[in-house]
Amino acid sequence: MECNKESVELMHKYLDGDLYKKEEEQLRAHLETCEACQHHFHELKRTITLIKSAEHFTAPMDFTQKVMDRLPTEKKRVTYMRWFKMHPVLTAAAIFFVLMMTGMFASWSEDGQLVVSKQEELVIQGDTVIVPEGVTVPGDVLVKNGKLLIKGTIDGNVTLVNGKLISDDGSLNGEGLMASAGGVNGELETVDQMFEWMWYQLKSFLRGVFSF
Amino acid sequence: MDQIIIEKIKQVKKGDQSAFADVVSFYQDKIYQHCLRMLGNAHEAEDMAQEAFIRAYVNIHSFDDRRKFSTWLYRIATNLTIDRIRKRKPDYYLDAEIRGTEGLDMYSQLASEERLPGEEVESLELQRYIHHEISQLPPKYRSIIMLRYLEEFSLQEISDILDIPLGTVKTRIHRGREALRKRLRHV
């Protein structure tokens, strides 16, 4: 075997764990006889040991924080998701609130449609609901998105949503004069603000709950 | 540990930035050390190591889960450092050899730090000397020697990290070992 070339080649293969059984025997046999190669082989192995003992370094203390500070901002969605995971109660409350609000908006803005409570005695003319003279309407009356003209009597509460109470002669009724427009044997309530509508909803909801 | 890292990577992929902090703190020493050995300058090393992590984060979606994350990360870091070495301006570094001297760098001109007693100094000096000798190798050999013996990757993994054929890795590691053998024979 030619020294210094073939055998050195075999040494490196040995160090990489690439040596076949036959080659290994070949190398061993050669090393036993050749002192120069033995020395070379020893130096190589020692070199590897030395390399492994090279000085070790650790990253500066605040390394991770510096990296995190330099990262591009994460997607908002994820921030929210993490927040939600961390505050489940608040999340539930928020979802409930949103649902309630949308429910109210939806019932508020069933736009423009005239809605009247179901009482046969009520007469509807265009957007005006009339309680005819001499007629008594039993139960509560609800008029939404329309005008109410009371000539007769209503035996219950009146709720006007987004509408107006008009008197006989068609002129608008001030709040103070409402009672004079026919007879209402109950409370008369006018709702034409979002907030009031919410309040009304809430009240009727609670009333429903309690009567239940 | 590998399993934890895989989980963290999944979270990062979903967009959870905070999971990345754990990945960074797990690999920071390795990557910083790798950069430092490649560049030989602590300031540059920190810069490049940070950059490597940031690139890993930005490109996390191109990382294939079936592969080893460390291999991928080292690949980014190695490419960055090699680029940096290429672009290096002929600047003055403390560890650059002083003209007209043999193996004397600017560090040797500085007042030496506080001395530790006895053997500890010796072993630390030896470690430092070895580190210095490794850093004197040309980058293409240095990177392979480091990955093989200091970061303990297999030859196949090194071939993946550096994106060069296995045969080339072997040729270079042979040459690197021979070069260091000559440099370290009188230690």
GROMACS .gro file of C-alpha atoms in nm:
model
  399
    1MET     CA    1   0.000   0.000   0.000
    2GLU     CA    2   0.127   0.343  -0.088
    3CYS     CA    3   0.187   0.545   0.221
    4ASN     CA    4   0.058   0.901   0.265
    5LYS     CA    5  -0.208   0.881   0.003
    6GLU     CA    6  -0.409   0.570   0.005
    7SER     CA    7  -0.371   0.511   0.376
    8VAL     CA    8  -0.450   0.873   0.467
    9GLU     CA    9  -0.757   0.843   0.248
   10LEU     CA   10  -0.854   0.534   0.446
   11MET     CA   11  -0.797   0.716   0.775
   12HIS     CA   12  -1.041   0.986   0.677
   13LYS     CA   13  -1.294   0.731   0.564
   14TYR     CA   14  -1.249   0.564   0.899
   15LEU     CA   15  -1.311   0.892   1.079
   16ASP     CA   16  -1.629   0.941   0.880
   17GLY     CA   17  -1.739   0.589   0.956
   18ASP     CA   18  -1.732   0.500   0.588
   19LEU     CA   19  -1.487   0.216   0.604
   20TYR     CA   20  -1.573  -0.132   0.485
   21LYS     CA   21  -1.462  -0.428   0.695
   22LYS     CA   22  -1.199  -0.522   0.439
   23GLU     CA   23  -1.059  -0.169   0.422
   24GLU     CA   24  -1.047  -0.146   0.797
   25GLU     CA   25  -0.834  -0.458   0.817
   26GLN     CA   26  -0.616  -0.319   0.543
   27LEU     CA   27  -0.567   0.006   0.736
   28ARG     CA   28  -0.496  -0.172   1.061
   29ALA     CA   29  -0.240  -0.397   0.903
   30HIS     CA   30  -0.068  -0.095   0.752
   31LEU     CA   31  -0.066   0.105   1.072
   32GLU     CA   32   0.099  -0.181   1.252
   33THR     CA   33   0.396  -0.163   1.020
   34CYS     CA   34   0.419   0.206   0.929
   35GLU     CA   35   0.523   0.441   1.203
   36ALA     CA   36   0.473   0.759   0.999
   37CYS     CA   37   0.113   0.668   0.928
   38GLN     CA   38   0.058   0.570   1.288
   39HIS     CA   39   0.176   0.914   1.388
   40HIS     CA   40  -0.044   1.080   1.129
   41PHE     CA   41  -0.346   0.883   1.242
   42HIS     CA   42  -0.281   0.969   1.602
   43GLU     CA   43  -0.254   1.340   1.517
   44LEU     CA   44  -0.580   1.333   1.330
   45LYS     CA   45  -0.767   1.176   1.616
   46ARG     CA   46  -0.607   1.418   1.857
   47THR     CA   47  -0.705   1.708   1.634
   48ILE     CA   48  -1.068   1.603   1.651
   49THR     CA   49  -1.052   1.584   2.030
   50LEU     CA   50  -0.896   1.929   2.037
   51ILE     CA   51  -1.155   2.076   1.802
   52LYS     CA   52  -1.429   1.950   2.030
   53SER     CA   53  -1.269   2.129   2.322
   54ALA     CA   54  -1.275   2.468   2.150
   55GLU     CA   55  -1.401   2.757   2.357
   56HIS     CA   56  -1.776   2.769   2.402
   57PHE     CA   57  -1.982   3.082   2.382
   58THR     CA   58  -2.326   3.174   2.500
   59ALA     CA   59  -2.557   3.431   2.350
   60PRO     CA   60  -2.591   3.768   2.525
   61MET     CA   61  -2.847   3.776   2.807
   62ASP     CA   62  -3.120   3.971   2.631
   63PHE     CA   63  -3.079   3.797   2.298
   64THR     CA   64  -3.427   3.644   2.279
   65GLN     CA   65  -3.594   3.969   2.375
   66LYS     CA   66  -3.401   4.159   2.110
   67VAL     CA   67  -3.508   3.911   1.846
   68MET     CA   68  -3.870   3.929   1.958
   69ASP     CA   69  -3.859   4.309   1.945
   70ARG     CA   70  -3.736   4.301   1.591
   71LEU     CA   71  -3.998   4.060   1.458
   72PRO     CA   72  -4.263   4.201   1.228
   73THR     CA   73  -4.590   4.258   1.413
   74GLU     CA   74  -4.811   3.957   1.424
   75LYS     CA   75  -5.153   3.932   1.275
   76LYS     CA   76  -5.418   4.106   1.485
   77ARG     CA   77  -5.641   3.801   1.471
   78VAL     CA   78  -5.394   3.598   1.671
   79THR     CA   79  -5.354   3.864   1.934
   80TYR     CA   80  -5.729   3.864   1.983
   81MET     CA   81  -5.747   3.488   1.989
   82ARG     CA   82  -5.483   3.474   2.262
   83TRP     CA   83  -5.662   3.743   2.460
   84PHE     CA   84  -5.989   3.551   2.432
   85LYS     CA   85  -5.822   3.234   2.553
   86MET     CA   86  -5.685   3.418   2.850
   87HIS     CA   87  -6.015   3.585   2.945
   88PRO     CA   88  -6.293   3.332   2.887
   89VAL     CA   89  -6.551   3.504   3.108
   90LEU     CA   90  -6.507   3.842   2.946
   91THR     CA   91  -6.520   3.674   2.609
   92ALA     CA   92  -6.849   3.507   2.691
   93ALA     CA   93  -6.988   3.838   2.816
   94ALA     CA   94  -6.870   4.015   2.502
   95ILE     CA   95  -7.027   3.755   2.275
   96PHE     CA   96  -7.353   3.774   2.469
   97PHE     CA   97  -7.353   4.152   2.444
   98VAL     CA   98  -7.287   4.146   2.071
   99LEU     CA   99  -7.566   3.897   2.011
  100MET     CA  100  -7.807   4.100   2.221
  101MET     CA  101  -7.718   4.418   2.039
  102THR     CA  102  -7.762   4.263   1.697
  103GLY     CA  103  -8.094   4.121   1.807
  104MET     CA  104  -8.209   4.466   1.907
  105PHE     CA  105  -8.085   4.631   1.595
  106ALA     CA  106  -8.262   4.370   1.391
  107SER     CA  107  -8.592   4.420   1.571
  108TRP     CA  108  -8.550   4.795   1.559
  109SER     CA  109  -8.489   4.814   1.191
  110GLU     CA  110  -8.754   4.588   1.049
  111ASP     CA  111  -8.776   4.898   0.843
  112GLY     CA  112  -9.073   5.102   0.766
  113GLN     CA  113  -9.317   4.816   0.801
  114LEU     CA  114  -9.626   4.904   0.989
  115VAL     CA  115  -9.667   4.674   1.281
  116VAL     CA  116  -9.986   4.668   1.480
  117SER     CA  117 -10.090   4.443   1.762
  118LYS     CA  118 -10.365   4.200   1.670
  119GLN     CA  119 -10.697   4.343   1.770
  120GLU     CA  120 -10.994   4.318   1.539
  121GLU     CA  121 -11.133   4.648   1.654
  122LEU     CA  122 -10.841   4.846   1.513
  123VAL     CA  123 -10.889   5.000   1.172
  124ILE     CA  124 -10.590   5.057   0.951
  125GLN     CA  125 -10.586   5.331   0.688
  126GLY     CA  126 -10.256   5.364   0.515
  127ASP     CA  127 -10.003   5.423   0.787
  128THR     CA  128 -10.260   5.533   1.036
  129VAL     CA  129 -10.416   5.304   1.289
  130ILE     CA  130 -10.751   5.419   1.408
  131VAL     CA  131 -10.947   5.326   1.715
  132PRO     CA  132 -11.300   5.406   1.593
  133GLU     CA  133 -11.539   5.609   1.799
  134GLY     CA  134 -11.745   5.419   2.052
  135VAL     CA  135 -11.523   5.114   2.028
  136THR     CA  136 -11.331   4.973   2.318
  137VAL     CA  137 -11.015   4.786   2.230
  138PRO     CA  138 -10.928   4.523   2.486
  139GLY     CA  139 -10.570   4.458   2.583
  140ASP     CA  140 -10.243   4.642   2.510
  141VAL     CA  141 -10.193   4.814   2.179
  142LEU     CA  142  -9.863   4.834   1.998
  143VAL     CA  143  -9.812   5.048   1.691
  144LYS     CA  144  -9.481   5.054   1.518
  145ASN     CA  145  -9.382   5.279   1.227
  146GLY     CA  146  -9.726   5.427   1.205
  147LYS     CA  147  -9.962   5.687   1.347
  148LEU     CA  148 -10.227   5.617   1.599
  149LEU     CA  149 -10.555   5.797   1.611
  150ILE     CA  150 -10.764   5.727   1.915
  151LYS     CA  151 -11.132   5.812   1.896
  152GLY     CA  152 -11.262   5.531   2.110
  153THR     CA  153 -11.113   5.369   2.417
  154ILE     CA  154 -10.819   5.139   2.469
  155ASP     CA  155 -10.847   4.910   2.764
  156GLY     CA  156 -10.481   4.867   2.828
  157ASN     CA  157 -10.137   5.017   2.771
  158VAL     CA  158 -10.041   5.185   2.448
  159THR     CA  159  -9.695   5.168   2.302
  160LEU     CA  160  -9.598   5.377   2.004
  161VAL     CA  161  -9.272   5.293   1.843
  162ASN     CA  162  -9.126   5.528   1.586
  163GLY     CA  163  -9.468   5.669   1.538
  164LYS     CA  164  -9.695   5.948   1.642
  165LEU     CA  165 -10.015   5.990   1.821
  166ILE     CA  166 -10.247   6.215   1.628
  167SER     CA  167 -10.564   6.376   1.738
  168ASP     CA  168 -10.896   6.404   1.564
  169ASP     CA  169 -10.818   6.708   1.361
  170GLY     CA  170 -10.491   6.561   1.237
  171SER     CA  171 -10.267   6.801   1.416
  172LEU     CA  172  -9.981   6.662   1.618
  173ASN     CA  173 -10.037   6.602   1.979
  174GLY     CA  174  -9.800   6.728   2.238
  175GLU     CA  175  -9.710   6.490   2.505
  176GLY     CA  176  -9.914   6.672   2.761
  177LEU     CA  177 -10.226   6.648   2.552
  178MET     CA  178 -10.207   6.279   2.483
  179ALA     CA  179 -10.458   6.186   2.747
  180SER     CA  180 -10.719   6.400   2.583
  181ALA     CA  181 -10.696   6.204   2.263
  182GLY     CA  182 -10.965   5.960   2.338
  183GLY     CA  183 -10.947   5.727   2.631
  184VAL     CA  184 -10.654   5.517   2.727
  185ASN     CA  185 -10.711   5.317   3.039
  186GLY     CA  186 -10.348   5.247   3.092
  187GLU     CA  187 -10.006   5.388   3.030
  188LEU     CA  188  -9.924   5.558   2.709
  189GLU     CA  189  -9.569   5.522   2.598
  190THR     CA  190  -9.396   5.668   2.296
  191VAL     CA  191  -9.070   5.523   2.184
  192ASP     CA  192  -8.883   5.684   1.900
  193GLN     CA  193  -8.525   5.672   2.010
  194MET     CA  194  -8.298   5.380   1.977
  195PHE     CA  195  -8.212   5.394   2.341
  196GLU     CA  196  -8.567   5.402   2.450
  197TRP     CA  197  -8.646   5.117   2.220
  198MET     CA  198  -8.368   4.917   2.387
  199TRP     CA  199  -8.503   5.008   2.724
  200TYR     CA  200  -8.850   4.906   2.621
  201GLN     CA  201  -8.719   4.572   2.490
  202LEU     CA  202  -8.528   4.512   2.805
  203LYS     CA  203  -8.827   4.596   3.018
  204SER     CA  204  -9.060   4.369   2.830
  205PHE     CA  205  -8.798   4.099   2.835
  206LEU     CA  206  -8.763   4.128   3.210
  207ARG     CA  207  -9.135   4.146   3.253
  208GLY     CA  208  -9.161   3.830   3.048
  209VAL     CA  209  -8.902   3.663   3.266
  210PHE     CA  210  -9.070   3.762   3.589
  211SER     CA  211  -9.422   3.674   3.484
  212PHE     CA  212  -9.285   3.343   3.369
  213MET     CA  213  -3.727   1.851   2.349
  214ASP     CA  214  -3.763   1.796   1.976
  215GLN     CA  215  -4.131   1.729   2.025
  216ILE     CA  216  -4.175   2.055   2.212
  217ILE     CA  217  -3.999   2.245   1.936
  218ILE     CA  218  -4.221   2.082   1.673
  219GLU     CA  219  -4.527   2.192   1.869
  220LYS     CA  220  -4.392   2.544   1.905
  221ILE     CA  221  -4.323   2.565   1.533
  222LYS     CA  222  -4.681   2.462   1.463
  223GLN     CA  223  -4.805   2.742   1.686
  224VAL     CA  224  -4.576   2.991   1.516
  225LYS     CA  225  -4.710   2.877   1.180
  226LYS     CA  226  -5.061   2.947   1.303
  227GLY     CA  227  -4.938   3.297   1.372
  228ASP     CA  228  -4.866   3.283   1.743
  229GLN     CA  229  -4.564   3.506   1.776
  230SER     CA  230  -4.503   3.441   2.145
  231ALA     CA  231  -4.436   3.072   2.078
  232PHE     CA  232  -4.136   3.181   1.877
  233ALA     CA  233  -3.967   3.319   2.189
  234ASP     CA  234  -3.927   2.963   2.318
  235VAL     CA  235  -3.777   2.854   1.990
  236VAL     CA  236  -3.529   3.141   2.003
  237SER     CA  237  -3.425   3.080   2.359
  238PHE     CA  238  -3.375   2.711   2.287
  239TYR     CA  239  -3.145   2.770   1.991
  240GLN     CA  240  -2.993   3.106   2.073
  241ASP     CA  241  -2.664   2.979   2.216
  242LYS     CA  242  -2.608   2.735   1.933
  243ILE     CA  243  -2.683   2.982   1.660
  244TYR     CA  244  -2.497   3.268   1.824
  245GLN     CA  245  -2.196   3.045   1.874
  246HIS     CA  246  -2.213   2.925   1.517
  247CYS     CA  247  -2.218   3.281   1.389
  248LEU     CA  248  -1.939   3.384   1.621
  249ARG     CA  249  -1.719   3.102   1.504
  250MET     CA  250  -1.794   3.181   1.144
  251LEU     CA  251  -1.739   3.555   1.179
  252GLY     CA  252  -1.495   3.582   1.466
  253ASN     CA  253  -1.655   3.904   1.586
  254ALA     CA  254  -1.903   3.916   1.871
  255HIS     CA  255  -2.091   4.221   1.749
  256GLU     CA  256  -2.136   4.091   1.398
  257ALA     CA  257  -2.223   3.748   1.535
  258GLU     CA  258  -2.506   3.886   1.745
  259ASP     CA  259  -2.638   4.080   1.452
  260MET     CA  260  -2.631   3.785   1.217
  261ALA     CA  261  -2.775   3.544   1.474
  262GLN     CA  262  -3.067   3.781   1.530
  263GLU     CA  263  -3.113   3.817   1.158
  264ALA     CA  264  -3.113   3.438   1.120
  265PHE     CA  265  -3.398   3.404   1.369
  266ILE     CA  266  -3.594   3.683   1.211
  267ARG     CA  267  -3.560   3.524   0.868
  268ALA     CA  268  -3.664   3.191   1.012
  269TYR     CA  269  -3.975   3.358   1.154
  270VAL     CA  270  -4.064   3.542   0.837
  271ASN     CA  271  -4.015   3.232   0.621
  272ILE     CA  272  -4.158   2.983   0.867
  273HIS     CA  273  -4.418   2.871   0.616
  274SER     CA  274  -4.152   2.747   0.380
  275PHE     CA  275  -4.021   2.515   0.651
  276ASP     CA  276  -4.122   2.156   0.590
  277ASP     CA  277  -4.239   1.998   0.919
  278ARG     CA  278  -4.102   1.659   0.824
  279ARG     CA  279  -3.748   1.792   0.827
  280LYS     CA  280  -3.533   1.885   1.122
  281PHE     CA  281  -3.582   2.241   1.229
  282SER     CA  282  -3.224   2.276   1.352
  283THR     CA  283  -3.090   2.183   1.007
  284TRP     CA  284  -3.309   2.447   0.848
  285LEU     CA  285  -3.211   2.710   1.102
  286TYR     CA  286  -2.839   2.640   1.066
  287ARG     CA  287  -2.877   2.665   0.694
  288ILE     CA  288  -3.018   3.016   0.726
  289ALA     CA  289  -2.747   3.118   0.972
  290THR     CA  290  -2.466   2.969   0.765
  291ASN     CA  291  -2.582   3.137   0.446
  292LEU     CA  292  -2.607   3.468   0.625
  293THR     CA  293  -2.260   3.447   0.770
  294ILE     CA  294  -2.105   3.337   0.442
  295ASP     CA  295  -2.275   3.628   0.267
  296ARG     CA  296  -2.146   3.857   0.534
  297ILE     CA  297  -1.789   3.733   0.497
  298ARG     CA  298  -1.808   3.789   0.121
  299LYS     CA  299  -1.937   4.142   0.160
  300ARG     CA  300  -1.694   4.230   0.432
  301LYS     CA  301  -1.519   4.555   0.378
  302PRO     CA  302  -1.148   4.542   0.443
  303ASP     CA  303  -1.203   4.689   0.784
  304TYR     CA  304  -0.998   4.688   1.097
  305TYR     CA  305  -1.085   4.417   1.337
  306LEU     CA  306  -0.920   4.357   1.666
  307ASP     CA  307  -0.849   4.001   1.572
  308ALA     CA  308  -0.701   4.088   1.236
  309GLU     CA  309  -0.335   4.006   1.221
  310ILE     CA  310  -0.108   4.305   1.256
  311ARG     CA  311   0.098   4.358   0.948
  312GLY     CA  312   0.455   4.247   0.977
  313THR     CA  313   0.393   4.018   1.273
  314GLU     CA  314   0.341   3.649   1.290
  315GLY     CA  315   0.009   3.556   1.451
  316LEU     CA  316  -0.013   3.872   1.657
  317ASP     CA  317  -0.353   4.032   1.652
  318MET     CA  318  -0.489   4.343   1.813
  319TYR     CA  319  -0.611   4.146   2.113
  320SER     CA  320  -0.255   4.077   2.209
  321GLN     CA  321  -0.198   4.452   2.214
  322LEU     CA  322  -0.472   4.512   2.463
  323ALA     CA  323  -0.412   4.490   2.831
  324SER     CA  324  -0.489   4.136   2.925
  325GLU     CA  325  -0.796   4.068   3.132
  326GLU     CA  326  -0.786   3.961   3.488
  327ARG     CA  327  -0.584   3.644   3.519
  328LEU     CA  328  -0.732   3.330   3.658
  329PRO     CA  329  -0.503   3.112   3.862
  330GLY     CA  330  -0.324   2.806   3.738
  331GLU     CA  331  -0.472   2.534   3.524
  332GLU     CA  332  -0.794   2.709   3.452
  333VAL     CA  333  -0.606   2.974   3.261
  334GLU     CA  334  -0.416   2.712   3.073
  335SER     CA  335  -0.723   2.522   2.967
  336LEU     CA  336  -0.909   2.841   2.882
  337GLU     CA  337  -0.615   2.963   2.680
  338LEU     CA  338  -0.595   2.634   2.500
  339GLN     CA  339  -0.965   2.644   2.422
  340ARG     CA  340  -0.926   2.996   2.296
  341TYR     CA  341  -0.626   2.899   2.091
  342ILE     CA  342  -0.818   2.614   1.929
  343HIS     CA  343  -1.107   2.844   1.859
  344HIS     CA  344  -0.865   3.085   1.699
  345GLU     CA  345  -0.706   2.815   1.487
  346ILE     CA  346  -1.046   2.697   1.364
  347SER     CA  347  -1.137   3.052   1.274
  348GLN     CA  348  -0.827   3.076   1.059
  349LEU     CA  349  -0.955   2.807   0.824
  350PRO     CA  350  -1.117   2.920   0.499
  351PRO     CA  351  -1.497   2.951   0.557
  352LYS     CA  352  -1.593   2.654   0.341
  353TYR     CA  353  -1.381   2.419   0.553
  354ARG     CA  354  -1.448   2.597   0.878
  355SER     CA  355  -1.826   2.567   0.849
  356ILE     CA  356  -1.804   2.193   0.792
  357ILE     CA  357  -1.555   2.127   1.072
  358MET     CA  358  -1.773   2.327   1.309
  359LEU     CA  359  -2.096   2.159   1.209
  360ARG     CA  360  -1.939   1.816   1.236
  361TYR     CA  361  -1.739   1.838   1.557
  362LEU     CA  362  -1.881   2.128   1.753
  363GLU     CA  363  -2.244   2.107   1.659
  364GLU     CA  364  -2.241   1.734   1.597
  365PHE     CA  365  -2.437   1.705   1.277
  366SER     CA  366  -2.404   1.398   1.058
  367LEU     CA  367  -2.237   1.434   0.719
  368GLN     CA  368  -2.572   1.392   0.551
  369GLU     CA  369  -2.721   1.671   0.762
  370ILE     CA  370  -2.427   1.894   0.680
  371SER     CA  371  -2.488   1.825   0.314
  372ASP     CA  372  -2.849   1.941   0.368
  373ILE     CA  373  -2.751   2.248   0.566
  374LEU     CA  374  -2.496   2.369   0.316
  375ASP     CA  375  -2.686   2.241   0.016
  376ILE     CA  376  -2.381   2.072  -0.131
  377PRO     CA  377  -2.338   1.708  -0.234
  378LEU     CA  378  -2.232   1.456   0.029
  379GLY     CA  379  -1.914   1.382  -0.166
  380THR     CA  380  -1.811   1.746  -0.148
  381VAL     CA  381  -1.876   1.750   0.227
  382LYS     CA  382  -1.645   1.453   0.265
  383THR     CA  383  -1.368   1.604   0.054
  384ARG     CA  384  -1.386   1.927   0.250
  385ILE     CA  385  -1.394   1.764   0.587
  386HIS     CA  386  -1.083   1.564   0.492
  387ARG     CA  387  -0.901   1.881   0.393
  388GLY     CA  388  -1.024   2.066   0.697
  389ARG     CA  389  -0.901   1.793   0.927
  390GLU     CA  390  -0.563   1.785   0.757
  391ALA     CA  391  -0.528   2.161   0.776
  392LEU     CA  392  -0.610   2.162   1.145
  393ARG     CA  393  -0.386   1.867   1.209
  394LYS     CA  394  -0.095   2.074   1.084
  395ARG     CA  395  -0.198   2.377   1.285
  396LEU     CA  396  -0.258   2.189   1.608
  397ARG     CA  397   0.018   1.930   1.597
  398HIS     CA  398   0.245   2.120   1.838
  399VAL     CA  399  -0.024   2.182   2.098
   0.00000   0.00000   0.00000
